[in-house]
XYZ file of C-alpha atoms in Angstrom:
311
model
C -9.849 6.674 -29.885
C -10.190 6.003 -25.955
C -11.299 8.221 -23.431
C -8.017 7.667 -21.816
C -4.168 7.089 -22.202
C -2.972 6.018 -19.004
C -4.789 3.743 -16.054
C -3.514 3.425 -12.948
C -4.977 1.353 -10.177
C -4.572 0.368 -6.698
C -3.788 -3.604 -5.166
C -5.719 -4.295 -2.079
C -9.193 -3.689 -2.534
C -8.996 -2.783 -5.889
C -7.643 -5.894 -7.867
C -6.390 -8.289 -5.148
C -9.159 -9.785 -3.595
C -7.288 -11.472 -0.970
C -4.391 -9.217 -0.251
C -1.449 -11.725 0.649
C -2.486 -14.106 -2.413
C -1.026 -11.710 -4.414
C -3.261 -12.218 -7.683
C -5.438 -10.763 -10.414
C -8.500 -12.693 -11.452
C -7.988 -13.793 -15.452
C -10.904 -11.363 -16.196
C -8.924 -8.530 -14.831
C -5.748 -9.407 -16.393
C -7.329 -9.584 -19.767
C -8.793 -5.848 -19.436
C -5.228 -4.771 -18.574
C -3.983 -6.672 -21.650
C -6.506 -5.793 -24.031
C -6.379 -1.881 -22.788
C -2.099 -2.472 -23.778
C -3.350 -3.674 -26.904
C -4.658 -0.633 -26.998
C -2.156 1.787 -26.903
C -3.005 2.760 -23.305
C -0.220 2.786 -20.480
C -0.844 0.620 -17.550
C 0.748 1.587 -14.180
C -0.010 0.314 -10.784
C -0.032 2.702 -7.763
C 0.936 0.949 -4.867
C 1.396 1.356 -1.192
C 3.457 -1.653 -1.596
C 7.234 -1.604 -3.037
C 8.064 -3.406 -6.130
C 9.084 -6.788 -4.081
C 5.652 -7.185 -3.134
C 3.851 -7.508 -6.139
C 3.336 -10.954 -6.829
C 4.955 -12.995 -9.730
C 1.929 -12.417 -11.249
C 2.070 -8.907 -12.084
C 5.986 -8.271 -12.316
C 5.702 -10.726 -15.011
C 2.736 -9.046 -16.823
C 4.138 -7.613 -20.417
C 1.298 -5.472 -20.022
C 2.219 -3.461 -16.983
C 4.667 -0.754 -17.873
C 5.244 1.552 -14.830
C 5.081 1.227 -10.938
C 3.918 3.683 -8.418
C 4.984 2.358 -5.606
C 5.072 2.675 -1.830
C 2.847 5.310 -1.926
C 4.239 7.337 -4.575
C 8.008 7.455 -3.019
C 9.000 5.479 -6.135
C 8.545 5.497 -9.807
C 9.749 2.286 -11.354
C 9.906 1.704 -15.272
C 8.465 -1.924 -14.797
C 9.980 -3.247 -18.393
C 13.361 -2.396 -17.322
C 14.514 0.779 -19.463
C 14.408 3.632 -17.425
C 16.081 4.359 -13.848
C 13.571 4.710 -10.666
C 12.565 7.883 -9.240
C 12.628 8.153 -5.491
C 11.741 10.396 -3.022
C 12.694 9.447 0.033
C 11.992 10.955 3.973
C 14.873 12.482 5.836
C 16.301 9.987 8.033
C 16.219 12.739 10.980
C 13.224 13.618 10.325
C 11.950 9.722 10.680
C 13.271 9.363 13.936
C 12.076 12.236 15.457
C 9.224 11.211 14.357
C 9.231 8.041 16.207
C 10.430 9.628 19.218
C 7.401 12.253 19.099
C 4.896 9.193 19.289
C 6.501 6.538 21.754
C 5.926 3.179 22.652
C 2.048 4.119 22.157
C 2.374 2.714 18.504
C 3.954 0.376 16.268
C 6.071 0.172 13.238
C 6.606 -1.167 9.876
C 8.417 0.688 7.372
C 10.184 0.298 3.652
C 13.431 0.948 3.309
C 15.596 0.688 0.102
C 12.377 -1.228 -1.464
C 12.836 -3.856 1.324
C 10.021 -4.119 3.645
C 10.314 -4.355 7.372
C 7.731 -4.595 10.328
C 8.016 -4.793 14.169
C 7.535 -7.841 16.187
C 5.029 -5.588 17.730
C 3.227 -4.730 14.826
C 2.832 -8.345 14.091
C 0.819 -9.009 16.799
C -1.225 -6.229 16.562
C -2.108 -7.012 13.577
C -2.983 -10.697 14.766
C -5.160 -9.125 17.459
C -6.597 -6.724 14.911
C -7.672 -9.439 12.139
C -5.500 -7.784 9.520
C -3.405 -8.312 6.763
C -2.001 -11.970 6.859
C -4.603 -12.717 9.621
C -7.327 -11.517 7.531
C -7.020 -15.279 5.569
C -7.932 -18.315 8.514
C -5.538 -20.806 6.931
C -2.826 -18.686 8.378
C -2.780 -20.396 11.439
C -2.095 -23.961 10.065
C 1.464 -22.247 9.744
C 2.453 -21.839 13.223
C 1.208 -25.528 14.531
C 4.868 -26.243 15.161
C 5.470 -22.996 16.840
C 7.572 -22.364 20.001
C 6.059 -20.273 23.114
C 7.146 -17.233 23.241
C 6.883 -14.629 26.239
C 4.632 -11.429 25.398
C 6.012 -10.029 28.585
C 2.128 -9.510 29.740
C 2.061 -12.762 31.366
C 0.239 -14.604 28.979
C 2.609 -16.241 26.069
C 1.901 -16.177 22.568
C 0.587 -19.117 22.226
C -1.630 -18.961 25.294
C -3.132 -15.428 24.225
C -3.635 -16.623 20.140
C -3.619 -20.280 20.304
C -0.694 -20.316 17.776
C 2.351 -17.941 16.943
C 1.569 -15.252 14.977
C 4.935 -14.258 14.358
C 5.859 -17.564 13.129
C 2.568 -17.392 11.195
C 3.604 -14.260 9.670
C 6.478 -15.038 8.371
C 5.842 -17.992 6.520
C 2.746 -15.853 4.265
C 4.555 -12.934 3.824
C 7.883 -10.939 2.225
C 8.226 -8.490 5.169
C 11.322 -8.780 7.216
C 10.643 -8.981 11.312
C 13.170 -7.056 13.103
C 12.741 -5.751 17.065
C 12.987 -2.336 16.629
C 12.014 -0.497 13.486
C 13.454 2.686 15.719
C 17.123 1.002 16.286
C 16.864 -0.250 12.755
C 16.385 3.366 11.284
C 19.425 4.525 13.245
C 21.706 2.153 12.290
C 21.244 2.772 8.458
C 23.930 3.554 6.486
C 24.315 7.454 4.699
C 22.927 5.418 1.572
C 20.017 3.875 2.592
C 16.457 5.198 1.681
C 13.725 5.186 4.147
C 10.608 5.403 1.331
C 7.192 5.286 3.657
C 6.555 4.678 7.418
C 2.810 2.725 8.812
C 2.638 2.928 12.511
C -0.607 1.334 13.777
C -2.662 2.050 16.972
C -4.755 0.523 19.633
C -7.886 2.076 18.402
C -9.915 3.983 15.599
C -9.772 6.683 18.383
C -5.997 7.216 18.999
C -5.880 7.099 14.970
C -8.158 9.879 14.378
C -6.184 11.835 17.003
C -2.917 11.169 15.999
C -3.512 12.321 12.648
C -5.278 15.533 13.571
C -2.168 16.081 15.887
C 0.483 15.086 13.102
C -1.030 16.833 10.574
C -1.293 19.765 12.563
C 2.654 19.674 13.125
C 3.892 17.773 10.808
C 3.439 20.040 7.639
C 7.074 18.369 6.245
C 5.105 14.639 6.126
C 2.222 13.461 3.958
C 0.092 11.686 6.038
C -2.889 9.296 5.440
C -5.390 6.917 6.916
C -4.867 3.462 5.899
C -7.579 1.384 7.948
C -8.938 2.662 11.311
C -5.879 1.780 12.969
C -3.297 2.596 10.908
C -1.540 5.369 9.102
C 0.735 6.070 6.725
C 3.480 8.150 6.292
C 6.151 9.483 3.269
C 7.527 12.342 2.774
C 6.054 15.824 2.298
C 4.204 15.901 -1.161
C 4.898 12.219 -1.592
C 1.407 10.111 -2.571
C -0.159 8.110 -5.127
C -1.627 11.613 -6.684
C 1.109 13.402 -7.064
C 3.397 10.481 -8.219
C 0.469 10.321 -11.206
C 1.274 13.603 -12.093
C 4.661 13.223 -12.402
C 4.428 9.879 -14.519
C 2.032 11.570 -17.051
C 4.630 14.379 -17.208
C 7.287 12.272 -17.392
C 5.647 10.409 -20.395
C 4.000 13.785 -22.396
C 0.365 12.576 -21.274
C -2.281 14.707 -20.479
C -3.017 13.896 -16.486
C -7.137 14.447 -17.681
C -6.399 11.723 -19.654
C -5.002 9.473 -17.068
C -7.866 7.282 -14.861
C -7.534 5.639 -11.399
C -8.585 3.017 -9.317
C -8.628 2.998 -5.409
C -11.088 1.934 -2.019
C -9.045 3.323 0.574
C -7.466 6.096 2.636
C -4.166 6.087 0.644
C -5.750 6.347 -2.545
C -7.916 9.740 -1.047
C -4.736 11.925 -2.974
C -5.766 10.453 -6.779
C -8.824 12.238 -6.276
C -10.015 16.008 -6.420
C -7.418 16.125 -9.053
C -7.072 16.465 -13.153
C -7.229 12.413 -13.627
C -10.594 10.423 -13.359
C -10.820 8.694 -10.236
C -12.976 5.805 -9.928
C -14.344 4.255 -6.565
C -14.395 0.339 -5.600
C -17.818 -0.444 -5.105
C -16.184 -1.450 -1.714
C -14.680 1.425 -1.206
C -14.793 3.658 1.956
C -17.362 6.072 2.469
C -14.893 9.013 2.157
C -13.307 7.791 -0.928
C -16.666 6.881 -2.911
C -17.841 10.334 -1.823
C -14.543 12.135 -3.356
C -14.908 10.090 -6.427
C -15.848 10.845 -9.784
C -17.532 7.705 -10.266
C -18.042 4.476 -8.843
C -17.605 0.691 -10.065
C -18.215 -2.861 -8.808
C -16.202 -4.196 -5.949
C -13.391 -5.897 -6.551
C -14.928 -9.468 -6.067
C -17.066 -8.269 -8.817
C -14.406 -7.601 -10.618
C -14.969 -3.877 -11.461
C -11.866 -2.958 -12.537
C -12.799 -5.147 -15.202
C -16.029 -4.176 -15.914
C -15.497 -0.426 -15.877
C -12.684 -0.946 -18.474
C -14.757 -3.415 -20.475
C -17.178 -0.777 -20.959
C -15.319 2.443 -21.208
C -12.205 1.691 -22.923
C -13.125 -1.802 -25.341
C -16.302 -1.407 -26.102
């Protein structure tokens, strides 16, 4: 009988290599599959909303449930069940926007649909991140029109191509002008699921999220990269969302394990699951874990299930 019932584990960092490729190595994907085989539950837990996936794993038979954007949605990934979600106050969203200013910049998920500021974009071209992490995203933009950055310089003078252009061509997130205006104009309906607002520098992170989670005891808050947080609603993360998935399904949460490197994986740990560290993991999160594993080029999702669960 396995250790376990129930594995959950974490996309950037943690299985995807390369973030905006979107994929699994086939060593990977057969742990998953032969851990099914197995009788034990496979669920991602996500920062990312069910769109943004990959083919590759919403087509998986082997992945049954989906923690997703941080834990602000529960998704029955075979189709059976409704979604859970638990979504921040739409007040409470812009205030918080308000409360930090044109200092920072937006992205945000709304009704599983993601959307991210024009000014985000570029940050995160100037930054190295995300899309921008990958050099063949330039070769996208080599058509690309100037366009004013209303410092002077143009895009294309300041990157040498158009990151916005760039962007949207590699990824799935919507570019809008104003996450602010677009958060005001929803309709009664509409669920805003998770905020990231990113900053100049490691600095003004730190300090912002001393300051926020000082105030802000009606938001979970957590470091996503040094210049970047994220945001749900208050009790809303990948932890919790565990819990309530193993409750949901009658499994023990002791018997549930998880996978995570970074800042938004920090709530799966000091809790009843196992939580297991990327060998690339941050500092912080190896140091909270209960063990660690190879990095994900390594493959150690892989080769911690290969020895714990099939052996």
């Amino acid at each position: 009988m396995a250790a376990f019932d129930l594995i959950a584990f974490d996309l950037d960092g943690t299985v995807f290599g390369i973030p905006f490729k979107q994929k699994i190595t086939q060593r990977v994907y057969r742990a998953f599959q032969a851990a099914h085989d197995r009788g034990i539950t496979i669920a991602v837990a996500t920062g990312r909303p069910v769109a943004m996936l990959g083919d590759q794993l919403k087509s998986a038979p082997w992945l049954d449930w989906g923690i997703t954007v941080n834990g602000a949605q529960i998704v029955d990934m075979q189709g059976d069940q409704p979604s859970l979600c638990r979504p921040i106050d739409k007040q409470l969203a812009l205030k918080l926007m308000r409360e930090l200013g044109d200092k920072v910049s937006w992205s945000t998920f709304i009704d599983d649909t993601p959307y991210v500021e024009e000014k985000k974009v570029l940050h995160m071209a100037e930054m190295g991140l995300g899309a921008f992490s990958d050099p063949g995203v330039t070769s996208a933009a080599a058509d690309a029109s100037d366009t004013d950055t209303g410092e002077g310089k143009s895009v294309m003078e300041r990157f040498g191509f158009n990151p916005i252009e760039a962007f949207a061509s590699r990824t799935d997130m919507n570019i809008v002008p104003s996450i602010y205006k677009l958060v005001e104009d929803l309709p009664k309906t509409s669920k805003v699921q998770k905020f990231g607002c990113a900053f100049d520098s490691a600095e003004d992170t730190d300090a912002a999220f001393s300051e926020l989670t000082r105030v802000h005891k009606d938001l979970d808050i957590a470091i996503l990269n040094a210049t970047e947080l994220e945001i749900t609603g208050v009790g809303v993360n990948k932890g919790s969302a565990l819990e309530l998935l193993c409750w949901k399904l009658g499994i023990d949460s002791a018997r549930a394990v998880a996978f995570g490197d970074s800042g938004n994986d920090i709530s799966l740990t000091g809790r009843s699951n196992h939580f297991v560290a990327m060998g690339n993991a941050d500092g912080f999160i190896k140091e909270r874990a209960d063990e660690i594993t190879a990095t994900v080029q390594e493959d150690g999702v892989a080769a911690w299930i290969e020895k714990n669960l099939l052996n």
